[in-house]
């Protein structure tokens, strides 16, 4: 049995924590994936997974083996892709992660021309609002929005994304329209709990910054969810423009304190510094930068 195929099956099971899901990823039956992993364990004379009827998890030896076989398989994939790319076409896998809202609205439209132009590129996109460990989980590229935390990752800014303070007319008609930033403290505030300072919104006008301390009445890790709650008349939120643009245009939301500026978030492409940046990933980053700069 081919060692490389058994290693690929092992990596897929480790990534999915499921033999069934690993089979779907690889296009193999669950039975065959299980056979590959058992064969690998027999050759190594060790147990790589703890198995129960409900879960699959790596043993300590399995975790150590995963760390060592991942770069081997990545290098093999790079060798295959290099040959194809030298023949003129971009080819091979790209694993990308992005926030759910952005990844299901703005990002697909930006990706579409690239994927049509390079049909041999295999995109695996994971949308999640919590932060993921890019290196540990094997991603080539992450799209992040907001202030970047200290990190060893390399970041390239793709575009600025304005934040908009807004609420539904229904809410503002019932509770009044704030005339000053500090009036926000008396309102229901819908807050993204990914932000660094959960209970402070910062607004600026006339060269002066106003740090508004409020009660984060309702919290969520998804700006899209907060925007929908605001549309429903629940309170005031600060949301990235892409999540509220259509609602503002239609009148379902309106700007609050429009004479004041809010923060502007950056949209960034992040990738590991110690991993060779393949031509296909570099081309995708350049493409996204061009698309968003419009």
GROMACS .gro file of C-alpha atoms in nm:
model
  294
    1UNK     CA    1   0.000   0.000   0.000
    2UNK     CA    2   0.138   0.342  -0.098
    3UNK     CA    3   0.280   0.528   0.201
    4UNK     CA    4   0.193   0.870   0.058
    5UNK     CA    5  -0.174   0.773   0.017
    6UNK     CA    6  -0.191   0.643   0.373
    7UNK     CA    7  -0.033   0.964   0.499
    8UNK     CA    8  -0.288   1.169   0.305
    9UNK     CA    9  -0.569   0.966   0.458
   10UNK     CA   10  -0.419   1.016   0.805
   11UNK     CA   11  -0.391   1.393   0.753
   12UNK     CA   12  -0.749   1.418   0.629
   13UNK     CA   13  -0.883   1.229   0.932
   14UNK     CA   14  -0.672   1.446   1.165
   15UNK     CA   15  -0.805   1.763   1.000
   16UNK     CA   16  -1.172   1.655   0.996
   17UNK     CA   17  -1.171   1.451   1.321
   18UNK     CA   18  -1.388   1.205   1.128
   19UNK     CA   19  -1.325   0.913   0.894
   20UNK     CA   20  -1.648   0.988   0.706
   21UNK     CA   21  -1.567   1.356   0.652
   22UNK     CA   22  -1.211   1.264   0.554
   23UNK     CA   23  -1.351   1.028   0.293
   24UNK     CA   24  -1.568   1.304   0.148
   25UNK     CA   25  -1.267   1.537   0.133
   26UNK     CA   26  -1.055   1.276  -0.046
   27UNK     CA   27  -1.331   1.130  -0.263
   28UNK     CA   28  -1.287   0.789  -0.099
   29UNK     CA   29  -1.515   0.559   0.096
   30UNK     CA   30  -1.506   0.568   0.476
   31UNK     CA   31  -1.405   0.202   0.471
   32UNK     CA   32  -1.104   0.268   0.247
   33UNK     CA   33  -0.987   0.567   0.456
   34UNK     CA   34  -1.009   0.351   0.769
   35UNK     CA   35  -0.812   0.077   0.593
   36UNK     CA   36  -0.538   0.325   0.495
   37UNK     CA   37  -0.504   0.455   0.851
   38UNK     CA   38  -0.498   0.105   1.003
   39UNK     CA   39  -0.228   0.008   0.754
   40UNK     CA   40  -0.020   0.313   0.847
   41UNK     CA   41  -0.057   0.237   1.218
   42UNK     CA   42   0.049  -0.123   1.154
   43UNK     CA   43   0.358  -0.011   0.965
   44UNK     CA   44   0.450   0.238   1.235
   45UNK     CA   45   0.355  -0.008   1.509
   46UNK     CA   46   0.172   0.261   1.704
   47UNK     CA   47  -0.178   0.402   1.752
   48UNK     CA   48  -0.228   0.740   1.586
   49UNK     CA   49  -0.592   0.801   1.682
   50UNK     CA   50  -0.811   0.752   1.986
   51UNK     CA   51  -1.138   0.615   1.852
   52UNK     CA   52  -1.479   0.601   2.018
   53UNK     CA   53  -1.824   0.557   1.869
   54UNK     CA   54  -1.868   0.935   1.877
   55UNK     CA   55  -1.527   1.091   1.825
   56UNK     CA   56  -1.184   1.058   1.670
   57UNK     CA   57  -0.885   1.238   1.822
   58UNK     CA   58  -0.509   1.225   1.779
   59UNK     CA   59  -0.291   1.046   2.029
   60UNK     CA   60   0.025   1.221   2.145
   61UNK     CA   61   0.224   1.018   1.894
   62UNK     CA   62  -0.035   1.102   1.628
   63UNK     CA   63   0.004   1.474   1.693
   64UNK     CA   64   0.382   1.449   1.664
   65UNK     CA   65   0.350   1.246   1.342
   66UNK     CA   66   0.108   1.499   1.195
   67UNK     CA   67   0.356   1.784   1.248
   68UNK     CA   68   0.623   1.592   1.060
   69UNK     CA   69   0.421   1.449   0.774
   70UNK     CA   70   0.239   1.774   0.690
   71UNK     CA   71   0.548   1.949   0.540
   72UNK     CA   72   0.639   1.632   0.348
   73UNK     CA   73   0.301   1.619   0.177
   74UNK     CA   74   0.302   1.994   0.118
   75UNK     CA   75   0.640   1.968  -0.054
   76UNK     CA   76   0.516   1.684  -0.273
   77UNK     CA   77   0.212   1.892  -0.371
   78UNK     CA   78   0.444   2.183  -0.446
   79UNK     CA   79   0.659   1.967  -0.671
   80UNK     CA   80   0.354   1.854  -0.868
   81UNK     CA   81   0.220   2.209  -0.891
   82UNK     CA   82   0.560   2.346  -0.992
   83UNK     CA   83   0.572   2.122  -1.296
   84UNK     CA   84   0.222   2.225  -1.401
   85UNK     CA   85   0.286   2.593  -1.333
   86UNK     CA   86   0.608   2.583  -1.534
   87UNK     CA   87   0.393   2.473  -1.824
   88UNK     CA   88   0.210   2.804  -1.799
   89UNK     CA   89  -0.100   2.738  -1.591
   90UNK     CA   90  -0.163   2.797  -1.223
   91UNK     CA   91  -0.262   2.471  -1.060
   92UNK     CA   92  -0.293   2.303  -0.724
   93UNK     CA   93  -0.475   2.354  -0.393
   94UNK     CA   94  -0.526   2.677  -0.200
   95UNK     CA   95  -0.674   2.654   0.150
   96UNK     CA   96  -0.826   2.989   0.245
   97UNK     CA   97  -1.017   3.106   0.552
   98UNK     CA   98  -1.226   3.424   0.586
   99UNK     CA   99  -1.498   3.577   0.806
  100UNK     CA  100  -1.843   3.434   0.736
  101UNK     CA  101  -2.017   3.755   0.627
  102UNK     CA  102  -1.737   3.887   0.407
  103UNK     CA  103  -1.665   3.540   0.275
  104UNK     CA  104  -2.023   3.491   0.160
  105UNK     CA  105  -2.077   3.838   0.007
  106UNK     CA  106  -1.779   4.040  -0.117
  107UNK     CA  107  -1.519   3.765  -0.138
  108UNK     CA  108  -1.694   3.527  -0.384
  109UNK     CA  109  -1.743   3.808  -0.636
  110UNK     CA  110  -1.372   3.890  -0.612
  111UNK     CA  111  -1.268   3.523  -0.640
  112UNK     CA  112  -1.486   3.439  -0.937
  113UNK     CA  113  -1.270   3.592  -1.217
  114UNK     CA  114  -0.957   3.430  -1.073
  115UNK     CA  115  -1.112   3.083  -1.050
  116UNK     CA  116  -1.257   3.107  -1.401
  117UNK     CA  117  -0.921   3.215  -1.538
  118UNK     CA  118  -0.736   2.934  -1.355
  119UNK     CA  119  -0.960   2.625  -1.360
  120UNK     CA  120  -0.683   2.396  -1.232
  121UNK     CA  121  -0.663   2.583  -0.901
  122UNK     CA  122  -0.845   2.386  -0.630
  123UNK     CA  123  -0.991   2.628  -0.374
  124UNK     CA  124  -1.086   2.501  -0.028
  125UNK     CA  125  -1.252   2.792   0.155
  126UNK     CA  126  -1.345   2.780   0.524
  127UNK     CA  127  -1.571   3.059   0.655
  128UNK     CA  128  -1.559   3.120   1.029
  129UNK     CA  129  -1.591   3.430   1.248
  130UNK     CA  130  -1.359   3.315   1.526
  131UNK     CA  131  -0.985   3.333   1.470
  132UNK     CA  132  -0.818   3.017   1.347
  133UNK     CA  133  -0.460   2.898   1.389
  134UNK     CA  134  -0.350   2.939   1.027
  135UNK     CA  135  -0.026   2.741   1.046
  136UNK     CA  136  -0.152   2.466   1.274
  137UNK     CA  137  -0.466   2.408   1.069
  138UNK     CA  138  -0.282   2.407   0.738
  139UNK     CA  139  -0.422   2.720   0.573
  140UNK     CA  140  -0.228   2.890   0.294
  141UNK     CA  141  -0.405   3.222   0.331
  142UNK     CA  142  -0.643   3.403   0.568
  143UNK     CA  143  -0.855   3.709   0.503
  144UNK     CA  144  -0.889   3.919   0.818
  145UNK     CA  145  -1.081   4.239   0.882
  146UNK     CA  146  -0.997   4.477   1.166
  147UNK     CA  147  -0.699   4.566   1.378
  148UNK     CA  148  -0.433   4.297   1.352
  149UNK     CA  149  -0.303   4.148   1.673
  150UNK     CA  150   0.068   4.087   1.723
  151UNK     CA  151   0.156   3.792   1.506
  152UNK     CA  152   0.439   3.626   1.320
  153UNK     CA  153   0.217   3.612   1.012
  154UNK     CA  154   0.290   3.831   0.710
  155UNK     CA  155   0.007   4.072   0.628
  156UNK     CA  156  -0.075   4.252   0.305
  157UNK     CA  157  -0.343   4.517   0.316
  158UNK     CA  158  -0.600   4.471   0.040
  159UNK     CA  159  -0.838   4.761   0.104
  160UNK     CA  160  -0.988   4.984   0.374
  161UNK     CA  161  -1.331   4.893   0.506
  162UNK     CA  162  -1.525   5.180   0.673
  163UNK     CA  163  -1.731   5.114   0.983
  164UNK     CA  164  -2.080   5.258   0.996
  165UNK     CA  165  -2.278   5.356   1.306
  166UNK     CA  166  -2.640   5.275   1.226
  167UNK     CA  167  -2.982   5.164   1.347
  168UNK     CA  168  -3.326   5.094   1.207
  169UNK     CA  169  -3.569   5.387   1.174
  170UNK     CA  170  -3.811   5.182   1.387
  171UNK     CA  171  -3.565   5.184   1.677
  172UNK     CA  172  -3.469   5.551   1.638
  173UNK     CA  173  -3.832   5.663   1.615
  174UNK     CA  174  -3.906   5.479   1.940
  175UNK     CA  175  -3.592   5.573   2.138
  176UNK     CA  176  -3.476   5.899   1.981
  177UNK     CA  177  -3.185   5.986   1.757
  178UNK     CA  178  -2.860   6.053   1.949
  179UNK     CA  179  -2.734   6.407   1.896
  180UNK     CA  180  -2.394   6.360   2.064
  181UNK     CA  181  -2.160   6.059   2.093
  182UNK     CA  182  -2.207   6.033   2.468
  183UNK     CA  183  -2.583   5.996   2.421
  184UNK     CA  184  -2.506   5.647   2.290
  185UNK     CA  185  -2.450   5.535   2.649
  186UNK     CA  186  -2.827   5.547   2.706
  187UNK     CA  187  -2.910   5.326   2.408
  188UNK     CA  188  -2.915   4.953   2.339
  189UNK     CA  189  -2.577   4.881   2.180
  190UNK     CA  190  -2.511   4.576   1.964
  191UNK     CA  191  -2.140   4.499   1.990
  192UNK     CA  192  -1.893   4.277   1.805
  193UNK     CA  193  -1.715   4.085   2.081
  194UNK     CA  194  -1.408   4.036   1.861
  195UNK     CA  195  -1.313   4.400   1.914
  196UNK     CA  196  -1.028   4.473   2.153
  197UNK     CA  197  -1.215   4.714   2.386
  198UNK     CA  198  -1.562   4.567   2.415
  199UNK     CA  199  -1.730   4.857   2.595
  200UNK     CA  200  -1.585   5.153   2.406
  201UNK     CA  201  -1.679   5.303   2.069
  202UNK     CA  202  -1.454   5.580   1.932
  203UNK     CA  203  -1.595   5.864   1.720
  204UNK     CA  204  -1.415   6.167   1.579
  205UNK     CA  205  -1.517   6.513   1.461
  206UNK     CA  206  -1.334   6.845   1.432
  207UNK     CA  207  -1.002   6.688   1.523
  208UNK     CA  208  -1.135   6.558   1.853
  209UNK     CA  209  -1.188   6.196   1.951
  210UNK     CA  210  -1.480   6.090   2.168
  211UNK     CA  211  -1.437   5.760   2.353
  212UNK     CA  212  -1.793   5.652   2.430
  213UNK     CA  213  -1.825   5.400   2.709
  214UNK     CA  214  -2.145   5.200   2.673
  215UNK     CA  215  -2.300   4.883   2.799
  216UNK     CA  216  -2.259   4.605   2.544
  217UNK     CA  217  -2.621   4.501   2.577
  218UNK     CA  218  -2.605   4.240   2.303
  219UNK     CA  219  -2.286   4.077   2.178
  220UNK     CA  220  -2.199   3.849   1.888
  221UNK     CA  221  -1.884   3.747   1.705
  222UNK     CA  222  -2.049   3.806   1.365
  223UNK     CA  223  -2.096   4.162   1.235
  224UNK     CA  224  -2.350   4.029   0.987
  225UNK     CA  225  -2.565   3.891   1.270
  226UNK     CA  226  -2.546   4.224   1.454
  227UNK     CA  227  -2.647   4.410   1.137
  228UNK     CA  228  -2.954   4.189   1.098
  229UNK     CA  229  -3.049   4.245   1.464
  230UNK     CA  230  -3.014   4.618   1.409
  231UNK     CA  231  -3.237   4.593   1.102
  232UNK     CA  232  -3.495   4.427   1.326
  233UNK     CA  233  -3.508   4.737   1.545
  234UNK     CA  234  -3.317   4.598   1.840
  235UNK     CA  235  -3.058   4.873   1.885
  236UNK     CA  236  -2.758   5.063   1.747
  237UNK     CA  237  -2.450   4.893   1.607
  238UNK     CA  238  -2.119   4.973   1.440
  239UNK     CA  239  -2.078   4.746   1.142
  240UNK     CA  240  -1.841   4.712   0.846
  241UNK     CA  241  -1.989   4.878   0.540
  242UNK     CA  242  -2.024   4.552   0.345
  243UNK     CA  243  -2.271   4.413   0.603
  244UNK     CA  244  -2.508   4.713   0.598
  245UNK     CA  245  -2.466   4.876   0.256
  246UNK     CA  246  -2.781   4.726   0.103
  247UNK     CA  247  -2.988   4.802   0.413
  248UNK     CA  248  -2.869   5.165   0.414
  249UNK     CA  249  -2.953   5.203   0.046
  250UNK     CA  250  -3.302   5.062   0.097
  251UNK     CA  251  -3.375   5.259   0.413
  252UNK     CA  252  -3.397   4.955   0.642
  253UNK     CA  253  -3.107   5.113   0.833
  254UNK     CA  254  -2.999   5.473   0.867
  255UNK     CA  255  -2.674   5.629   0.979
  256UNK     CA  256  -2.649   5.751   1.337
  257UNK     CA  257  -2.439   6.064   1.409
  258UNK     CA  258  -2.345   6.094   1.039
  259UNK     CA  259  -2.123   6.399   1.103
  260UNK     CA  260  -1.888   6.186   1.313
  261UNK     CA  261  -1.624   5.952   1.174
  262UNK     CA  262  -1.580   5.600   1.303
  263UNK     CA  263  -1.279   5.373   1.267
  264UNK     CA  264  -1.175   5.231   0.933
  265UNK     CA  265  -1.080   4.865   0.939
  266UNK     CA  266  -0.828   4.715   0.704
  267UNK     CA  267  -0.897   4.404   0.499
  268UNK     CA  268  -0.579   4.197   0.507
  269UNK     CA  269  -0.439   3.885   0.345
  270UNK     CA  270  -0.231   3.692   0.599
  271UNK     CA  271   0.004   3.403   0.532
  272UNK     CA  272   0.275   3.217   0.725
  273UNK     CA  273   0.628   3.358   0.690
  274UNK     CA  274   0.801   3.022   0.704
  275UNK     CA  275   0.604   2.866   0.419
  276UNK     CA  276   0.707   2.904   0.057
  277UNK     CA  277   0.450   3.133  -0.104
  278UNK     CA  278   0.351   2.946  -0.417
  279UNK     CA  279   0.293   3.123  -0.743
  280UNK     CA  280  -0.078   3.044  -0.727
  281UNK     CA  281  -0.118   3.190  -0.376
  282UNK     CA  282   0.088   3.496  -0.467
  283UNK     CA  283  -0.123   3.540  -0.781
  284UNK     CA  284  -0.444   3.514  -0.579
  285UNK     CA  285  -0.326   3.781  -0.332
  286UNK     CA  286  -0.233   4.013  -0.621
  287UNK     CA  287  -0.569   3.948  -0.783
  288UNK     CA  288  -0.764   4.024  -0.463
  289UNK     CA  289  -0.567   4.344  -0.408
  290UNK     CA  290  -0.656   4.454  -0.760
  291UNK     CA  291  -1.024   4.360  -0.726
  292UNK     CA  292  -1.073   4.537  -0.393
  293UNK     CA  293  -0.880   4.846  -0.496
  294UNK     CA  294  -1.164   4.925  -0.736
   0.00000   0.00000   0.00000
